[in-house]
Amino acid sequence: MYEHSSMHPADTTAPTHQTACTTRRRSPFRRTVWRRVLPTVAAAGIGVTGFAGLAHGGEVGSATTGGQSATATELSHDSSARTFRAAGTGSVRPAAADFPTWGTRWVVHATADTGSPTVGMINKTAPGQDRITADYQVDTGRKVCEGSSCSTFMAHLTGPVSGFLSVVAVDIPQDRLPGVPVQGGGQPQPQPGGSREEMVNRAATWLTANNGAQVPYSQAKVWKDGYRQDCSGYVSMALGLPTPGTNTVGLATNRGITRPISLGELKPGDLLIDASGDNNTRHVVIFEKWNNDAHSSYTAYEQRGDHGTDHRTLTYGLPGGDAEFKPYRPVKFGD
């Protein structure tokens, strides 16, 4: 029996294609301008019904504003009480996971990086029209600024769109969301991109992402970053593909994602894939390096059954190893 047959089944979901981020419009106004305009609009007698609830969000580097008219509500922050007050209403709402937004056309991304695929947009036509809620935030270590406001934090949204949004999209004076758990310990997080190093660094994050332990294996569950916890979901995460990830067959056959190569061409970030059989036999691993000049084994990253994320020596696809595995190169590397 193949080692991966019982240990590393892949998912049965349909393959997906990598998407590009939506083009964002730049506003001639800065964040400070919006904050001056909003009180004026509210003072003019325009109602506050546009804000049925508060919203929160944050993905580093993802947001831009559009030149839309100001919304009808002013929201002021009371940092001591951690509440927000709607101007003219006297109502106070807790801000533990629910925050107001500002500006327009803020892009929500698949992962905590602005280079990841777009999964939606908030405030499409008017500033602050969407409220956002978040369950955690990530310190990416990469500063994003809009006007005079900057933040390295991205929040994981649970509404109105699921995904990651820059905290600069939230109308608060802090650079992070108050009362919302922070993941990543304030350390920079590897970001998806076109380089092999970035991909391998992202793969390594799952070795300790579970409070210092590896992410557990599951074909049915998704991790906190939105990716399925099986082998192909893991590789999709490392490549920055859309959540929850394509399946093993898609990784091998979608020429928008990979192309076949020879064993001798393998470089860090390339894949070895067994796309035959069913979800109990298919498997994919990420090649990191050859272990010797004879190329008789290599070190790889993988998400395997009954264990989770692993970084170990393998012989899949090599002479004397599992012949079902074939080498592939992610086309995003451009070589």
Coordinates of C-alpha atoms in Angstrom, one line a residue:
M1 CA 0.0 0.0 0.0
Y2 CA 1.3 3.4 -0.8
E3 CA 2.3 5.5 2.2
H4 CA 0.1 8.3 1.0
S5 CA -2.9 6.1 0.3
S6 CA -3.9 5.9 4.0
M7 CA -2.1 9.0 5.2
H8 CA -2.6 11.8 2.7
P9 CA -6.0 11.8 0.9
A10 CA -6.9 14.9 -1.0
D11 CA -10.3 16.6 -1.2
T12 CA -13.0 16.0 -3.7
T13 CA -14.0 19.6 -4.4
A14 CA -14.0 20.9 -7.9
P15 CA -10.8 22.7 -9.1
T16 CA -10.8 26.5 -9.1
H17 CA -8.8 29.0 -11.1
Q18 CA -6.6 31.7 -9.6
T19 CA -8.2 35.1 -9.9
A20 CA -6.7 38.6 -10.0
C21 CA -7.5 41.4 -7.6
T22 CA -10.2 43.9 -8.7
T23 CA -8.9 47.3 -9.8
R24 CA -9.5 49.9 -7.1
R25 CA -10.2 53.5 -7.6
R26 CA -8.2 56.2 -5.9
S27 CA -10.0 59.0 -4.1
P28 CA -8.8 62.6 -4.3
F29 CA -9.9 62.8 -0.6
R30 CA -7.9 61.5 2.3
R31 CA -9.3 59.9 5.4
T32 CA -9.1 63.0 7.4
V33 CA -11.2 64.8 4.7
W34 CA -14.0 62.2 5.2
R35 CA -14.0 62.8 8.9
R36 CA -14.4 66.5 8.4
V37 CA -17.2 66.0 5.8
L38 CA -19.3 63.5 7.8
P39 CA -20.2 65.8 10.7
T40 CA -21.2 68.5 8.2
V41 CA -23.6 66.1 6.4
A42 CA -25.1 65.0 9.6
A43 CA -25.6 68.6 10.8
A44 CA -27.5 69.3 7.6
G45 CA -30.3 67.0 8.8
I46 CA -29.6 63.9 6.8
G47 CA -30.7 60.8 8.7
V48 CA -28.6 58.1 10.0
T49 CA -30.7 55.2 8.7
G50 CA -27.9 54.2 6.3
F51 CA -26.1 52.7 9.3
A52 CA -28.2 49.8 10.5
G53 CA -25.2 48.4 12.4
L54 CA -21.5 48.9 12.8
A55 CA -18.9 47.0 10.9
H56 CA -15.3 46.1 11.2
G57 CA -12.6 44.9 8.8
G58 CA -9.0 44.9 7.9
E59 CA -6.7 43.5 5.3
V60 CA -3.3 45.1 5.1
G61 CA -2.7 47.1 1.9
S62 CA -6.0 46.1 0.3
A63 CA -8.1 49.2 0.5
T64 CA -8.6 52.4 -1.5
T65 CA -11.2 55.0 -1.5
G66 CA -13.5 56.3 -4.2
G67 CA -14.7 59.8 -4.9
Q68 CA -18.2 59.2 -3.6
S69 CA -20.4 61.6 -1.7
A70 CA -20.2 61.5 2.1
T71 CA -22.4 59.2 4.1
A72 CA -25.2 60.5 6.3
T73 CA -23.7 59.4 9.6
E74 CA -20.8 60.6 11.7
L75 CA -19.3 58.0 14.0
S76 CA -17.0 59.2 16.8
H77 CA -14.8 56.8 18.9
D78 CA -14.6 56.8 22.6
S79 CA -11.4 54.9 23.3
S80 CA -11.9 54.7 27.0
A81 CA -15.2 53.0 26.8
R82 CA -14.5 51.2 23.5
T83 CA -17.8 52.3 22.0
F84 CA -19.0 54.2 19.0
R85 CA -21.7 56.8 19.0
A86 CA -23.9 57.7 16.0
A87 CA -24.1 61.5 15.7
G88 CA -27.4 63.0 16.7
T89 CA -28.8 59.7 18.0
G90 CA -27.2 59.3 21.4
S91 CA -27.0 55.5 20.8
V92 CA -23.9 53.7 21.9
R93 CA -22.8 50.3 20.5
P94 CA -20.1 48.0 21.7
A95 CA -17.1 47.7 19.4
A96 CA -15.6 44.4 20.4
A97 CA -16.2 42.9 17.0
D98 CA -18.4 45.3 15.1
F99 CA -17.0 48.5 13.6
P100 CA -17.8 51.4 11.2
T101 CA -16.1 51.8 7.9
W102 CA -15.3 54.8 5.7
G103 CA -14.5 55.6 2.1
T104 CA -15.5 53.4 -0.8
R105 CA -14.4 50.3 -2.8
W106 CA -12.4 48.6 -0.1
V107 CA -11.3 45.2 -1.5
V108 CA -11.7 42.1 0.6
H109 CA -9.1 39.4 -0.1
A110 CA -8.9 35.6 0.2
T111 CA -5.9 35.7 2.7
A112 CA -4.2 38.3 4.9
D113 CA -2.3 39.8 2.0
T114 CA -3.3 42.3 -0.7
G115 CA -1.7 40.2 -3.4
S116 CA -4.2 37.4 -2.7
P117 CA -7.3 37.0 -4.9
T118 CA -10.3 39.3 -4.4
V119 CA -13.4 37.7 -2.8
G120 CA -15.5 40.8 -2.6
M121 CA -15.8 44.5 -1.9
I122 CA -17.4 46.8 0.7
N123 CA -18.8 50.3 0.4
K124 CA -19.1 49.8 -3.4
T125 CA -21.1 53.0 -4.1
A126 CA -21.2 55.1 -0.9
P127 CA -18.8 55.6 2.1
G128 CA -19.6 53.5 5.1
Q129 CA -22.6 51.8 3.6
D130 CA -21.4 48.4 4.9
R131 CA -20.9 47.3 8.4
I132 CA -18.2 44.7 9.0
T133 CA -17.7 42.2 11.8
A134 CA -14.4 40.4 12.6
D135 CA -13.4 37.4 14.7
Y136 CA -9.7 37.9 14.7
Q137 CA -6.9 40.1 13.1
V138 CA -3.4 39.4 11.9
D139 CA -0.3 41.6 12.2
T140 CA 1.3 41.1 8.8
G141 CA 4.3 43.3 9.5
R142 CA 3.6 45.2 6.3
K143 CA 2.4 48.7 6.7
V144 CA -0.4 50.1 4.6
C145 CA -1.3 53.8 4.6
E146 CA -4.3 55.7 3.3
G147 CA -3.8 59.4 3.8
S148 CA -2.5 59.9 7.3
S149 CA -3.8 56.6 8.6
C150 CA -1.5 53.5 8.6
S151 CA -1.7 49.9 9.9
T152 CA 0.0 46.6 9.6
F153 CA -3.1 44.8 10.7
M154 CA -5.6 42.9 8.6
A155 CA -8.9 41.7 10.1
H156 CA -10.7 38.5 9.2
L157 CA -14.2 39.4 8.3
T158 CA -17.3 37.3 9.0
G159 CA -19.6 39.8 7.3
P160 CA -20.8 41.3 5.1
V161 CA -18.1 39.4 3.1
S162 CA -15.9 36.6 4.4
G163 CA -12.2 37.4 3.9
F164 CA -9.5 39.8 4.9
L165 CA -9.6 43.6 4.9
S166 CA -7.1 46.3 5.9
V167 CA -7.7 47.9 9.2
V168 CA -7.2 51.3 7.5
A169 CA -10.7 50.7 6.1
V170 CA -12.1 51.0 9.6
D171 CA -13.1 54.4 11.1
I172 CA -11.1 54.1 14.3
P173 CA -8.1 56.1 15.6
Q174 CA -6.1 53.0 16.4
D175 CA -3.9 51.0 14.0
R176 CA -5.7 47.8 15.1
L177 CA -9.2 46.7 16.1
P178 CA -9.9 47.1 19.8
G179 CA -11.2 44.0 21.6
V180 CA -10.5 41.6 18.7
P181 CA -8.0 38.7 19.2
V182 CA -4.6 39.0 17.3
Q183 CA -3.1 36.0 15.6
G184 CA 0.5 35.7 14.7
G185 CA 2.0 37.2 17.9
G186 CA 2.7 40.5 16.2
Q187 CA 5.3 38.9 14.0
P188 CA 5.4 39.5 10.2
Q189 CA 3.5 36.9 8.3
P190 CA 4.7 35.4 5.0
Q191 CA 2.8 36.8 2.1
P192 CA 1.7 35.1 -1.2
G193 CA 3.6 36.2 -4.2
G194 CA 5.4 35.2 -7.3
S195 CA 8.7 34.1 -5.7
R196 CA 9.6 30.6 -4.7
E197 CA 10.9 31.8 -1.3
E198 CA 7.6 33.4 -0.5
M199 CA 5.7 30.2 -1.3
V200 CA 8.0 28.0 0.8
N201 CA 7.8 30.5 3.7
R202 CA 4.0 30.4 3.5
A203 CA 4.1 26.6 3.6
A204 CA 6.2 26.7 6.7
T205 CA 3.7 28.8 8.6
W206 CA 1.3 25.9 9.0
L207 CA 4.0 23.9 11.0
T208 CA 3.3 26.2 14.0
A209 CA 0.0 27.9 13.2
N210 CA -2.0 25.8 15.7
N211 CA -0.7 27.6 18.8
G212 CA 2.8 26.4 18.1
A213 CA 1.8 23.0 16.6
Q214 CA 1.0 21.9 13.1
V215 CA -2.4 22.5 11.5
P216 CA -4.4 19.2 11.8
Y217 CA -5.4 17.3 8.7
S218 CA -9.0 17.4 7.5
Q219 CA -10.8 17.1 4.2
A220 CA -13.9 18.7 5.6
K221 CA -12.6 21.5 7.7
V222 CA -11.0 24.8 6.8
W223 CA -8.2 26.6 8.8
K224 CA -8.5 30.1 10.1
D225 CA -7.0 31.6 6.9
G226 CA -9.9 30.0 4.9
Y227 CA -8.1 27.1 3.3
R228 CA -9.1 23.5 3.5
Q229 CA -6.9 21.4 5.8
D230 CA -6.0 18.7 3.4
C231 CA -3.0 18.3 1.1
S232 CA -4.4 20.3 -1.8
G233 CA -5.9 23.0 0.4
Y234 CA -2.5 23.4 2.0
V235 CA -0.7 23.8 -1.4
S236 CA -3.4 26.2 -2.5
M237 CA -2.6 28.3 0.6
A238 CA 1.1 28.3 -0.2
L239 CA 0.4 29.4 -3.8
G240 CA -2.1 32.0 -2.8
L241 CA -4.9 30.4 -4.8
P242 CA -8.6 31.3 -4.0
T243 CA -10.0 29.8 -0.8
P244 CA -10.8 27.1 0.2
G245 CA -8.4 25.8 -2.4
T246 CA -8.5 23.7 -5.6
N247 CA -8.2 19.9 -5.4
T248 CA -5.3 17.6 -6.4
V249 CA -6.6 17.0 -9.9
G250 CA -6.9 20.7 -10.5
L251 CA -3.4 21.3 -9.3
A252 CA -2.1 18.8 -11.8
T253 CA -4.4 19.5 -14.8
N254 CA -5.1 23.3 -14.7
R255 CA -2.5 24.9 -16.9
G256 CA -3.3 28.2 -15.4
I257 CA -1.8 26.9 -12.2
T258 CA 0.9 24.3 -13.1
R259 CA 2.8 22.7 -16.0
P260 CA 4.6 19.4 -16.1
I261 CA 8.4 19.3 -15.8
S262 CA 11.1 16.7 -15.4
L263 CA 12.5 15.5 -12.1
G264 CA 15.8 17.1 -12.9
E265 CA 14.2 20.5 -13.2
L266 CA 12.8 20.5 -9.6
K267 CA 13.4 23.7 -7.7
P268 CA 12.1 25.0 -4.3
G269 CA 8.3 25.5 -4.6
D270 CA 7.7 23.0 -7.3
L271 CA 5.1 20.2 -6.7
L272 CA 5.1 16.4 -6.9
I273 CA 1.5 15.2 -7.5
D274 CA -0.3 11.9 -7.6
A275 CA -3.6 12.8 -9.3
S276 CA -4.8 9.3 -10.0
G277 CA -7.4 7.3 -8.0
D278 CA -9.8 8.9 -5.6
N279 CA -9.6 11.2 -2.6
N280 CA -8.2 8.4 -0.5
T281 CA -5.1 8.0 -2.8
R282 CA -4.4 11.3 -4.4
H283 CA -1.7 13.5 -2.8
V284 CA 0.5 16.5 -3.5
V285 CA 3.7 17.7 -1.7
I286 CA 5.8 20.9 -2.0
F287 CA 9.5 20.3 -3.0
E288 CA 12.0 22.2 -1.0
K289 CA 15.5 20.8 -1.8
W290 CA 17.5 17.8 -2.8
N291 CA 19.1 16.0 0.1
N292 CA 22.2 14.8 -1.8
D293 CA 24.0 15.1 -5.1
A294 CA 22.6 11.7 -6.2
H295 CA 19.0 13.1 -5.9
S296 CA 17.9 9.9 -4.2
S297 CA 15.7 11.8 -1.8
Y298 CA 14.4 15.3 -1.1
T299 CA 12.9 17.4 1.7
A300 CA 9.3 18.5 1.2
Y301 CA 6.4 20.2 2.9
E302 CA 3.1 18.3 3.0
Q303 CA -0.2 18.1 4.8
R304 CA -0.8 14.4 5.6
G305 CA -3.5 12.4 7.2
D306 CA -3.3 11.4 10.8
H307 CA -0.5 14.0 11.3
G308 CA -1.2 17.4 9.7
T309 CA 1.5 19.7 8.4
D310 CA 4.9 18.1 8.0
H311 CA 8.4 18.9 6.8
R312 CA 10.4 15.7 6.1
T313 CA 12.4 13.6 3.7
L314 CA 10.5 11.9 0.8
T315 CA 11.1 9.8 -2.3
Y316 CA 7.7 10.2 -4.0
G317 CA 8.2 10.2 -7.8
L318 CA 11.9 9.1 -7.6
P319 CA 13.3 5.8 -8.8
G320 CA 12.4 3.2 -6.2
G321 CA 9.8 5.5 -4.7
D322 CA 6.1 6.0 -5.6
A323 CA 6.0 6.2 -9.4
E324 CA 2.5 7.7 -9.4
F325 CA 3.9 11.1 -8.4
K326 CA 4.8 13.5 -11.2
P327 CA 6.7 16.8 -11.0
Y328 CA 4.9 20.1 -11.8
R329 CA 5.9 23.8 -11.7
P330 CA 3.6 26.6 -10.6
V331 CA 3.2 28.9 -13.6
K332 CA 3.3 31.9 -11.3
F333 CA 7.0 31.5 -11.1
G334 CA 7.3 32.5 -14.7
D335 CA 10.0 29.9 -15.6

